[in-house]
XYZ file of C-alpha atoms in Angstrom:
686
model
C 85.224 -4.012 -68.339
C 85.990 -2.616 -71.769
C 82.809 -1.732 -73.586
C 81.674 -0.699 -77.039
C 78.645 1.070 -75.600
C 78.740 4.671 -76.699
C 79.288 7.174 -73.905
C 76.986 10.208 -73.680
C 78.361 13.415 -75.127
C 77.275 16.651 -73.506
C 76.538 19.498 -75.894
C 79.091 22.305 -75.983
C 77.589 25.718 -75.336
C 80.564 28.033 -74.853
C 80.271 30.685 -72.166
C 82.988 33.253 -71.610
C 83.883 33.970 -67.995
C 86.104 37.005 -67.518
C 87.829 38.072 -64.308
C 91.055 40.064 -63.816
C 91.330 40.426 -67.630
C 91.544 36.649 -67.866
C 89.009 34.858 -70.067
C 87.977 31.262 -69.425
C 85.653 29.487 -71.847
C 83.302 27.013 -70.147
C 81.617 24.734 -72.680
C 79.464 23.033 -70.062
C 78.337 25.935 -67.872
C 74.748 25.238 -68.977
C 74.655 22.037 -66.928
C 73.898 24.145 -63.817
C 70.248 24.505 -64.910
C 68.680 21.978 -62.558
C 65.161 22.468 -63.938
C 66.234 22.156 -67.591
C 65.013 18.867 -69.085
C 68.102 18.690 -71.315
C 70.239 18.635 -68.164
C 68.124 15.917 -66.561
C 68.245 13.907 -69.786
C 72.033 14.153 -69.851
C 72.376 13.012 -66.232
C 69.991 10.114 -66.891
C 71.987 9.173 -69.999
C 75.181 9.079 -67.938
C 73.419 6.894 -65.365
C 72.300 4.505 -68.090
C 75.839 4.408 -69.453
C 77.248 3.630 -66.002
C 74.682 0.884 -65.558
C 75.529 -0.607 -68.964
C 79.288 -0.524 -68.388
C 78.913 -1.977 -64.895
C 76.334 -4.557 -66.017
C 78.859 -7.446 -65.847
C 79.276 -6.677 -62.118
C 75.572 -6.484 -61.202
C 75.421 -9.867 -59.498
C 78.776 -9.137 -57.850
C 77.398 -5.831 -56.526
C 74.495 -7.727 -54.974
C 76.947 -10.194 -53.452
C 79.010 -7.353 -52.015
C 75.901 -5.598 -50.686
C 74.632 -8.726 -48.934
C 78.109 -9.500 -47.643
C 78.571 -6.039 -46.112
C 75.031 -6.018 -44.753
C 75.490 -9.489 -43.222
C 78.293 -8.218 -40.983
C 76.032 -5.589 -39.444
C 73.775 -6.492 -36.560
C 70.301 -5.529 -37.767
C 68.523 -5.646 -34.397
C 71.070 -3.359 -32.767
C 70.856 -0.631 -30.141
C 73.017 2.183 -28.830
C 74.332 2.280 -25.277
C 71.654 4.149 -23.271
C 72.554 7.470 -21.657
C 70.738 9.210 -18.801
C 69.490 12.778 -18.929
C 67.079 14.572 -16.636
C 65.461 11.431 -15.226
C 65.229 9.388 -18.445
C 67.409 6.820 -20.181
C 67.614 7.502 -23.926
C 68.527 4.973 -26.605
C 68.472 4.474 -30.366
C 67.747 1.040 -31.757
C 67.219 -0.769 -35.041
C 64.879 -3.634 -35.842
C 65.629 -6.464 -38.250
C 64.542 -5.779 -41.815
C 64.126 -2.036 -41.196
C 66.326 0.715 -42.584
C 65.789 3.528 -40.109
C 66.383 4.068 -36.386
C 63.820 4.096 -33.600
C 64.381 6.662 -30.841
C 63.106 5.657 -27.413
C 63.424 6.381 -23.694
C 62.742 4.762 -20.329
C 61.936 6.591 -17.109
C 64.481 6.347 -14.275
C 65.544 2.721 -14.818
C 66.402 0.571 -17.830
C 63.810 -1.926 -16.625
C 61.002 0.633 -17.075
C 58.550 0.452 -19.963
C 59.924 1.738 -23.256
C 58.407 4.908 -24.665
C 58.943 5.319 -28.409
C 59.683 8.933 -29.270
C 60.159 8.580 -33.049
C 59.988 5.583 -35.365
C 61.801 6.822 -38.450
C 60.666 3.777 -40.426
C 57.096 5.054 -40.200
C 58.111 8.664 -40.796
C 60.114 7.752 -43.926
C 57.432 5.629 -45.621
C 56.206 8.200 -48.121
C 59.615 9.644 -48.982
C 62.440 8.672 -51.344
C 64.783 10.395 -48.901
C 64.327 10.934 -45.164
C 66.515 12.194 -42.352
C 65.614 13.023 -38.772
C 67.828 15.928 -37.724
C 67.851 17.284 -34.194
C 65.740 16.126 -31.254
C 65.419 18.418 -28.245
C 63.449 17.473 -25.127
C 61.926 20.217 -22.983
C 63.078 20.497 -19.345
C 59.792 19.072 -18.040
C 60.233 16.032 -20.358
C 56.784 16.565 -21.919
C 57.671 17.950 -25.367
C 60.094 16.938 -28.111
C 61.060 19.425 -30.796
C 62.394 17.591 -33.840
C 63.469 18.355 -37.401
C 63.230 16.463 -40.697
C 64.704 16.724 -44.179
C 62.890 14.917 -47.013
C 64.883 16.364 -49.945
C 68.527 15.842 -48.849
C 69.351 19.520 -49.149
C 69.973 19.987 -45.427
C 66.995 22.319 -45.078
C 65.163 20.962 -42.060
C 61.577 21.573 -40.968
C 61.044 21.833 -37.204
C 57.943 20.400 -35.533
C 56.936 19.653 -31.948
C 55.538 16.459 -30.458
C 53.571 16.234 -27.217
C 55.139 13.205 -25.535
C 52.209 12.788 -23.156
C 49.475 12.572 -25.818
C 51.577 11.639 -28.874
C 50.099 14.580 -30.774
C 52.147 16.526 -33.329
C 51.463 20.204 -32.673
C 50.581 22.669 -35.422
C 53.864 24.582 -35.056
C 55.891 24.028 -38.245
C 59.086 25.916 -39.079
C 60.706 25.306 -42.499
C 64.203 25.976 -43.849
C 66.196 25.625 -40.636
C 69.574 24.072 -39.792
C 67.728 21.345 -37.871
C 69.085 22.306 -34.469
C 66.608 23.255 -31.727
C 67.215 24.714 -28.256
C 64.614 24.939 -25.478
C 64.601 27.697 -22.905
C 63.951 26.592 -19.322
C 60.281 27.688 -19.391
C 59.258 24.649 -21.525
C 57.443 26.853 -24.032
C 60.136 28.893 -25.792
C 62.576 27.521 -28.319
C 65.379 28.999 -30.411
C 66.464 27.938 -33.885
C 68.605 29.107 -36.817
C 67.156 29.730 -40.279
C 68.927 29.477 -43.615
C 69.094 31.903 -46.507
C 66.803 30.468 -49.183
C 69.389 30.881 -51.960
C 72.833 30.409 -50.408
C 71.641 28.082 -47.590
C 73.870 30.008 -45.193
C 72.494 29.888 -41.648
C 72.123 33.590 -40.991
C 69.257 34.277 -38.564
C 68.323 33.033 -35.082
C 64.657 33.213 -34.073
C 62.671 32.750 -30.878
C 59.430 30.780 -31.127
C 56.682 30.639 -28.513
C 54.735 27.406 -28.328
C 51.372 27.636 -30.092
C 52.082 30.990 -31.748
C 52.246 31.564 -35.485
C 55.720 30.991 -36.876
C 55.283 34.243 -38.798
C 55.292 35.955 -35.401
C 58.620 34.424 -34.365
C 61.051 37.022 -33.040
C 64.370 37.592 -34.799
C 66.927 37.673 -31.981
C 70.085 37.712 -34.091
C 70.946 38.367 -37.733
C 74.447 37.449 -38.911
C 74.954 39.968 -41.696
C 78.552 39.060 -42.565
C 78.176 36.548 -45.381
C 81.424 34.807 -44.478
C 79.930 33.670 -41.148
C 77.315 31.070 -40.189
C 75.266 31.244 -37.024
C 73.905 28.570 -34.673
C 72.314 28.281 -31.235
C 72.619 25.798 -28.351
C 72.305 25.456 -24.564
C 75.257 25.100 -22.198
C 75.708 21.683 -20.568
C 75.073 23.402 -17.217
C 71.650 24.327 -18.695
C 72.062 27.886 -17.424
C 72.721 29.667 -20.727
C 71.343 29.860 -24.250
C 74.334 30.523 -26.519
C 74.347 31.954 -30.048
C 77.528 31.324 -31.995
C 78.829 32.887 -35.190
C 81.728 31.283 -36.994
C 83.846 31.701 -40.078
C 86.833 29.537 -40.934
C 89.188 31.701 -38.872
C 87.062 33.657 -36.412
C 84.267 33.081 -33.891
C 81.950 35.115 -31.714
C 79.366 34.173 -29.068
C 76.349 35.755 -27.403
C 74.865 34.497 -24.138
C 71.478 34.704 -22.414
C 70.278 33.045 -19.213
C 67.963 30.188 -20.164
C 65.525 31.228 -17.413
C 65.010 34.561 -19.176
C 64.301 33.680 -22.829
C 62.890 37.085 -23.730
C 65.936 38.927 -22.445
C 68.725 40.459 -24.520
C 71.678 38.373 -25.635
C 75.025 39.761 -24.452
C 78.197 39.552 -26.551
C 80.717 37.261 -24.850
C 83.740 38.604 -26.734
C 83.579 40.574 -29.965
C 84.990 38.918 -33.061
C 88.524 39.703 -34.061
C 90.396 38.625 -37.197
C 91.973 35.200 -36.647
C 90.620 34.888 -33.094
C 88.959 31.511 -32.619
C 87.350 30.456 -29.363
C 84.664 28.148 -28.006
C 83.003 28.312 -24.582
C 81.664 25.956 -21.914
C 80.004 26.979 -18.632
C 80.790 25.583 -15.171
C 80.381 26.817 -11.585
C 80.104 30.545 -12.249
C 82.798 30.566 -14.928
C 83.164 30.077 -18.647
C 86.007 27.925 -19.911
C 87.443 29.071 -23.232
C 89.345 26.952 -25.756
C 91.167 29.513 -27.897
C 94.101 30.394 -30.139
C 94.338 33.866 -28.535
C 97.705 35.561 -28.524
C 99.533 33.149 -30.839
C 98.332 29.885 -29.278
C 98.440 28.032 -32.613
C 97.538 24.673 -31.036
C 95.025 26.308 -28.669
C 95.043 26.737 -24.905
C 92.378 26.654 -22.189
C 91.423 29.826 -20.343
C 88.592 30.767 -17.990
C 86.675 33.862 -16.954
C 83.938 34.834 -14.532
C 80.500 34.531 -16.164
C 79.797 38.207 -15.427
C 83.030 39.521 -16.992
C 83.553 37.668 -20.233
C 85.622 40.019 -22.410
C 89.110 38.942 -23.450
C 90.997 41.101 -20.930
C 89.467 38.986 -18.132
C 90.573 35.593 -19.484
C 92.932 33.618 -17.200
C 95.105 30.655 -18.187
C 94.142 27.127 -17.121
C 96.132 24.966 -19.577
C 98.933 26.762 -21.453
C 99.696 26.496 -25.152
C 102.120 23.732 -26.126
C 103.948 23.675 -29.426
C 103.546 19.924 -29.983
C 100.100 19.296 -28.462
C 96.812 20.323 -30.071
C 93.878 20.903 -27.692
C 90.875 19.625 -29.641
C 87.995 19.496 -27.172
C 86.961 19.549 -23.531
C 84.156 17.915 -21.530
C 83.139 19.346 -18.165
C 81.757 17.365 -15.211
C 81.012 18.656 -11.715
C 84.210 17.137 -10.272
C 86.417 16.656 -13.334
C 87.615 18.264 -16.542
C 88.392 15.980 -19.493
C 90.646 17.308 -22.264
C 90.953 15.705 -25.699
C 94.534 16.341 -26.833
C 96.378 15.326 -30.004
C 100.107 14.671 -29.973
C 102.118 13.254 -32.900
C 98.844 12.477 -34.661
C 97.286 10.439 -31.852
C 94.503 11.453 -29.465
C 94.876 11.323 -25.706
C 92.269 11.806 -22.989
C 93.571 13.876 -20.087
C 91.646 13.859 -16.795
C 91.992 16.719 -14.316
C 90.103 16.996 -11.021
C 88.802 20.428 -10.136
C 90.293 20.115 -6.641
C 93.769 19.924 -8.193
C 94.655 16.505 -6.779
C 94.552 14.524 -10.028
C 95.970 15.099 -13.504
C 96.648 12.049 -15.681
C 96.065 10.407 -19.064
C 94.003 7.329 -19.813
C 96.303 4.565 -21.053
C 95.729 3.591 -24.706
C 97.800 0.500 -25.659
C 98.173 0.808 -29.439
C 100.441 2.283 -32.099
C 97.708 3.776 -34.238
C 94.116 4.157 -33.066
C 91.121 6.450 -32.672
C 89.810 7.606 -29.304
C 87.368 10.394 -28.568
C 84.951 11.701 -25.948
C 81.501 10.149 -26.342
C 78.050 11.368 -25.322
C 78.185 12.794 -21.788
C 75.111 14.987 -21.284
C 74.869 14.472 -17.492
C 76.803 17.239 -15.775
C 76.731 15.475 -12.391
C 77.996 12.094 -13.578
C 81.085 10.395 -12.115
C 81.519 8.478 -15.366
C 83.237 9.484 -18.585
C 81.917 7.771 -21.688
C 84.478 7.511 -24.463
C 84.881 5.609 -27.729
C 87.870 3.567 -28.898
C 88.715 1.674 -32.065
C 91.545 1.107 -34.516
C 91.970 -0.075 -38.088
C 91.836 -3.670 -36.814
C 89.683 -3.332 -33.681
C 85.896 -2.782 -33.791
C 84.434 0.217 -31.999
C 84.004 0.001 -28.233
C 81.923 2.342 -26.092
C 83.640 2.490 -22.698
C 82.547 3.967 -19.373
C 85.380 5.117 -17.095
C 84.614 5.830 -13.435
C 86.564 8.837 -12.164
C 86.363 7.707 -8.538
C 87.133 3.985 -8.784
C 89.249 4.202 -11.980
C 87.293 1.198 -13.235
C 86.598 0.835 -16.972
C 83.621 -1.034 -18.370
C 83.155 -1.857 -22.031
C 79.450 -1.093 -22.423
C 79.313 -2.233 -26.030
C 81.725 -3.593 -28.599
C 80.696 -3.481 -32.219
C 79.709 -6.954 -33.352
C 80.999 -8.121 -36.713
C 78.607 -10.896 -37.678
C 79.221 -13.820 -39.994
C 81.747 -15.701 -37.885
C 84.668 -14.938 -40.223
C 86.199 -11.829 -38.679
C 89.204 -12.203 -36.396
C 91.145 -9.030 -35.674
C 94.333 -11.087 -35.290
C 94.233 -11.787 -39.041
C 94.991 -8.140 -39.842
C 97.927 -5.849 -39.349
C 97.802 -2.096 -38.861
C 100.838 0.133 -38.845
C 101.941 3.702 -39.388
C 104.741 4.600 -41.776
C 106.229 7.951 -42.793
C 106.808 9.157 -46.341
C 109.101 12.065 -47.149
C 107.418 14.824 -49.162
C 109.291 16.776 -51.830
C 109.988 19.617 -49.376
C 111.480 17.214 -46.811
C 108.460 17.075 -44.494
C 107.529 13.631 -43.125
C 103.951 12.585 -43.997
C 102.324 9.849 -41.865
C 100.383 7.030 -43.536
C 98.134 4.629 -41.608
C 97.863 1.175 -43.180
C 95.798 -1.967 -42.664
C 95.968 -5.290 -44.509
C 95.807 -9.027 -43.965
C 98.895 -10.374 -42.214
C 99.650 -13.015 -44.823
C 100.183 -10.476 -47.608
C 103.656 -10.363 -49.108
C 104.795 -6.808 -49.745
C 106.167 -7.513 -53.213
C 104.571 -4.701 -55.221
C 101.718 -6.810 -56.587
C 99.055 -5.914 -54.014
C 96.125 -3.685 -54.904
C 96.069 -0.662 -52.587
C 93.351 1.936 -52.007
C 94.796 5.249 -50.825
C 92.411 7.679 -49.126
C 92.722 11.272 -47.929
C 90.600 14.362 -47.330
C 93.004 17.138 -46.393
C 90.918 20.298 -45.976
C 89.309 22.497 -43.298
C 91.580 21.024 -40.631
C 89.367 17.930 -40.703
C 91.350 14.926 -39.520
C 90.710 11.367 -40.686
C 91.648 9.112 -37.803
C 92.502 5.428 -38.369
C 89.177 3.862 -37.440
C 87.567 0.469 -37.929
C 85.150 -0.358 -40.751
C 83.390 -3.695 -41.127
C 82.475 -2.635 -44.672
C 86.148 -2.267 -45.597
C 86.691 -5.971 -44.854
C 85.227 -6.738 -48.286
C 88.343 -5.159 -49.780
C 90.875 -6.366 -47.220
C 89.709 -9.978 -47.468
C 90.200 -9.835 -51.242
C 93.803 -8.762 -50.912
C 93.574 -4.970 -50.826
C 95.746 -2.788 -48.621
C 93.956 0.292 -47.278
C 96.020 3.433 -46.655
C 95.077 6.780 -45.107
C 97.507 9.521 -46.125
C 97.475 12.135 -43.348
C 98.267 14.998 -45.705
C 98.640 18.650 -44.832
C 95.321 20.464 -44.724
C 94.135 18.292 -41.836
C 95.145 18.824 -38.190
C 96.631 15.355 -37.752
C 99.968 16.833 -36.631
C 98.556 20.018 -35.115
C 97.245 23.324 -36.306
C 100.346 24.140 -38.376
C 99.615 20.991 -40.389
C 96.345 22.653 -41.410
C 97.793 26.116 -41.991
C 100.335 24.623 -44.408
C 97.637 23.010 -46.548
C 95.221 25.848 -47.283
C 94.979 29.139 -49.162
C 98.291 29.801 -50.953
C 99.831 26.551 -49.625
C 96.932 24.341 -50.772
C 99.095 22.489 -53.273
C 100.935 20.867 -50.353
C 97.827 18.701 -49.885
C 98.112 17.406 -53.455
C 101.894 17.041 -53.409
C 101.752 15.132 -50.099
C 99.237 12.664 -51.495
C 101.289 12.100 -54.651
C 104.524 11.719 -52.675
C 102.812 9.195 -50.383
C 101.726 7.278 -53.500
C 105.292 7.214 -54.807
C 106.567 6.060 -51.415
C 104.028 3.231 -51.223
C 105.174 2.093 -54.662
C 108.882 2.390 -53.744
C 108.332 0.354 -50.573
C 106.583 -2.332 -52.636
C 103.220 -2.058 -50.905
C 101.792 -1.728 -54.417
C 102.614 -0.618 -57.966
C 101.230 1.838 -60.519
C 99.218 -1.004 -62.037
C 97.498 -1.714 -58.712
C 97.242 1.672 -56.988
C 93.811 3.276 -56.549
C 92.810 6.546 -54.928
C 89.569 7.644 -53.267
C 88.337 11.007 -52.022
C 85.026 12.756 -51.485
C 83.865 16.393 -51.468
C 87.047 18.436 -50.836
C 88.780 15.053 -51.075
C 87.271 14.861 -54.562
C 89.126 18.082 -55.358
C 92.250 16.237 -54.231
C 91.436 13.425 -56.673
C 90.956 15.896 -59.522
C 94.253 17.638 -58.765
C 96.394 14.492 -58.491
C 95.178 13.040 -61.789
C 95.964 16.299 -63.561
C 99.438 16.317 -61.996
C 100.385 12.614 -62.045
C 97.729 10.506 -63.801
C 100.257 7.768 -64.567
C 100.542 6.790 -60.878
C 96.986 5.453 -60.547
C 95.101 2.596 -62.153
C 91.750 3.841 -60.899
C 90.123 6.773 -59.111
C 86.857 7.140 -57.202
C 85.758 10.751 -56.741
C 82.612 11.089 -54.607
C 80.650 14.373 -54.735
C 83.864 16.090 -55.860
C 84.490 19.829 -55.515
C 86.268 20.280 -58.851
C 85.177 23.587 -60.418
C 86.904 25.666 -57.774
C 87.262 28.999 -59.557
C 83.729 29.284 -60.942
C 82.154 28.158 -57.684
C 84.223 30.489 -55.515
C 83.309 33.411 -57.782
C 79.568 32.705 -57.391
C 78.395 33.970 -54.023
C 74.840 32.717 -54.629
C 76.011 29.109 -54.301
C 75.676 27.583 -50.817
C 78.831 27.847 -48.710
C 80.847 30.004 -51.112
C 81.397 33.156 -49.053
C 82.149 31.171 -45.916
C 84.891 29.371 -47.814
C 87.111 32.353 -48.574
C 89.332 31.682 -45.542
C 89.904 28.120 -46.733
C 90.542 28.600 -50.457
C 90.951 32.352 -50.816
C 88.710 34.938 -52.436
C 89.198 34.757 -56.230
C 87.952 38.319 -56.568
C 91.533 39.064 -55.493
C 93.912 38.285 -58.349
C 96.542 36.526 -56.221
C 94.019 33.939 -55.078
C 92.362 33.697 -58.480
C 95.657 32.852 -60.175
C 96.667 30.288 -57.558
C 93.252 28.663 -57.502
C 93.132 28.473 -61.277
C 96.541 26.774 -61.308
C 95.162 23.709 -59.473
C 91.373 23.753 -60.087
C 90.696 20.271 -61.557
C 88.103 21.444 -64.088
C 90.284 24.271 -65.391
C 93.325 22.017 -65.786
C 91.875 19.068 -67.695
C 94.149 18.395 -70.675
C 94.326 16.207 -73.755
C 96.189 13.288 -72.164
C 95.635 9.837 -70.655
C 93.732 9.607 -67.392
C 93.134 6.624 -65.052
C 89.909 4.618 -64.926
C 87.401 6.754 -63.034
C 84.081 6.493 -61.207
C 82.539 9.848 -60.258
C 79.435 10.069 -58.055
C 77.114 12.918 -57.096
C 73.584 13.714 -55.902
C 71.113 15.937 -57.728
C 70.110 17.739 -54.507
C 73.601 18.190 -53.101
C 73.806 21.465 -51.172
C 77.525 21.242 -50.395
C 78.965 20.481 -53.841
C 76.442 21.203 -56.578
C 75.848 18.249 -58.933
C 76.939 20.261 -61.982
C 80.585 20.368 -60.852
C 81.204 16.613 -61.311
C 78.859 16.581 -64.336
C 80.845 19.315 -66.099
C 84.137 17.714 -65.117
C 83.173 14.343 -66.572
C 81.896 15.992 -69.771
C 85.192 17.840 -70.225
C 87.278 14.764 -69.411
C 85.286 12.718 -71.890
C 85.937 15.291 -74.586
C 89.685 15.715 -73.998
C 91.158 12.506 -72.588
C 93.240 10.456 -75.018
C 92.925 7.016 -73.409
C 90.315 4.268 -73.643
C 90.006 3.875 -69.866
C 86.612 3.819 -68.194
C 84.990 7.109 -67.174
C 81.664 6.861 -65.334
C 79.328 9.428 -63.789
C 76.629 8.195 -61.416
C 74.092 10.774 -60.185
C 71.643 9.809 -57.486
C 68.511 11.670 -58.514
C 66.970 11.474 -55.015
C 69.813 12.411 -52.686
C 72.334 15.065 -51.756
C 75.815 15.325 -50.282
C 75.432 12.496 -47.781
C 74.099 10.003 -50.302
C 71.093 7.742 -49.871
C 69.111 7.737 -46.652
C 68.429 4.573 -44.725
C 70.835 2.347 -42.874
C 71.557 -0.119 -45.672
C 70.720 1.802 -48.852
C 74.073 3.584 -48.680
C 75.773 0.183 -48.874
C 74.557 -0.076 -52.469
C 76.714 2.925 -53.327
C 79.690 1.289 -51.615
C 78.996 -1.963 -53.470
C 79.146 -0.061 -56.768
C 82.455 1.556 -55.784
C 84.013 -1.692 -54.548
C 82.804 -3.599 -57.621
C 84.470 -0.951 -59.784
C 87.813 -1.406 -57.985
C 87.668 -5.183 -57.788
C 86.666 -5.595 -61.402
C 89.602 -3.432 -62.489
C 91.775 -5.826 -60.484
C 90.189 -8.839 -62.149
C 88.681 -9.940 -58.817
C 85.040 -10.969 -59.111
C 84.488 -13.308 -56.170
């Protein structure tokens, strides 16, 4: 894919940035002017360059797109769930890109009532996303939210489900979540700051009233916190939450009394995290209180909720992370993680039963599904693995019977899970810590160092990438690729300590782990430097930027999607969405210790005059999470300084944001571009 087409060159307009008596010169700071035509022209020029360089793969991209699309059942539907007298389902129709939301009264044989046809709603928009849907208790109204820009600023509206009429109520710039009180005419929602997009205010809206008259019920003034609102599964309480990376706080109000005063559940404390669920006169609290690093489960009477009243239900365990709970009238289900793998623990409230669901696999993904019915005797959960398509399973607490309600269909007649092997291996990091790697590949592959391998990781915010199935990924596996997930520190794969040792002043562990996993995969002859590729998005894009500054020689190619690469400048700008809420993850660079550490790994600040791998960088003009100018500046600086003739591409979607294109299949075009890039570098074009 070598080309003589001339790459765009961004103009240098030096800007001095001075903090802590340290001066950084940013030649491309000007690219943050979204409304500047020169900026738009530059992004368009980069897009044209990418298109020209990738032109030899255009037909291959179409082949890949059709191939990936052909495995997906177009006329598909979710497993229905029952709530308050109705069965709800989401379905897709052949040839259409967007979901249709529907319900049936009492039985699945009843006439279908279409709530929202997103294909119709999306017709006039380049981007469309339906956010939250909330049904009133009397089943007559649906509050819903939409985003038509891809900036995650949702507008709330209300639909009369009896007449089909869209009411005049219209509330812009919200998070998209909506919560009904029990009176069927009051709803609560969270608004965003217009500049930073931080969700900072919760309002109460009365049906039919002017939105300008909506009542502010809570203002989160600490700019390191976000706020949100929801209803307890018991439907008794409206709950306002405030959260930062390391601390939470809740306020509660009985849903029958929407105009009452919210009461603080437990005041925020530094490093105190907790979440709450209501059942039978008590609140159950998942918390790290009093040194419970991996969390424990406590409870308290609903009338005495402060921390001194909390009583232990499930104690803290050093090797078991409590991730989530689901409450039913007769049973408690606990989602635990031990040695990287999830387990579902079932405990009866009467104390007679306490056991784990059996999961027969070495490496897999299992999690609690959608269980909105408090009185149900059935747990819905989801299972898959790197080789096994997703199954939605209903487990009956009383009979112990399991029913697979739906297994993901992989169309085309070519997929057989027995043709693939998945395994988990352990690399040793430079500090002696063992790092798990989940792998999947075709069984016939010989591990002789000649195989192309795509290594993925995220590694931030405690977000864990479980080894799950992807029909899309088959397009790589069937062409000889090995796919590897490096479970690096910064996630919670091996518990909360795994996260704590990959953030703030230990953030470099995330990068070192990834690099050491790469070296191990090469040593064990899964691949070689000539055939090793790395992929990461968002904070995983930061990981990509760091590893190629540290060890560019290890990788033949890199894909960095919506990468967070200008860490120092972004974290110093508290007008940018998310910045202040990120201090507990990355540190506050207004403090010199964090500034120096951050600067030492920030990809943009550490670009040097040296050889870099082949690279494809993607972003969206309207991205609210990682602003488009970060990858744009990074590519401009790399283009100026790198000493190699390897490919460097920037693709900006001018109509989308952090999540990419809207529509069920449009996003596959982005994947087709990425896969074509990798396969072409490997000389595979079939």
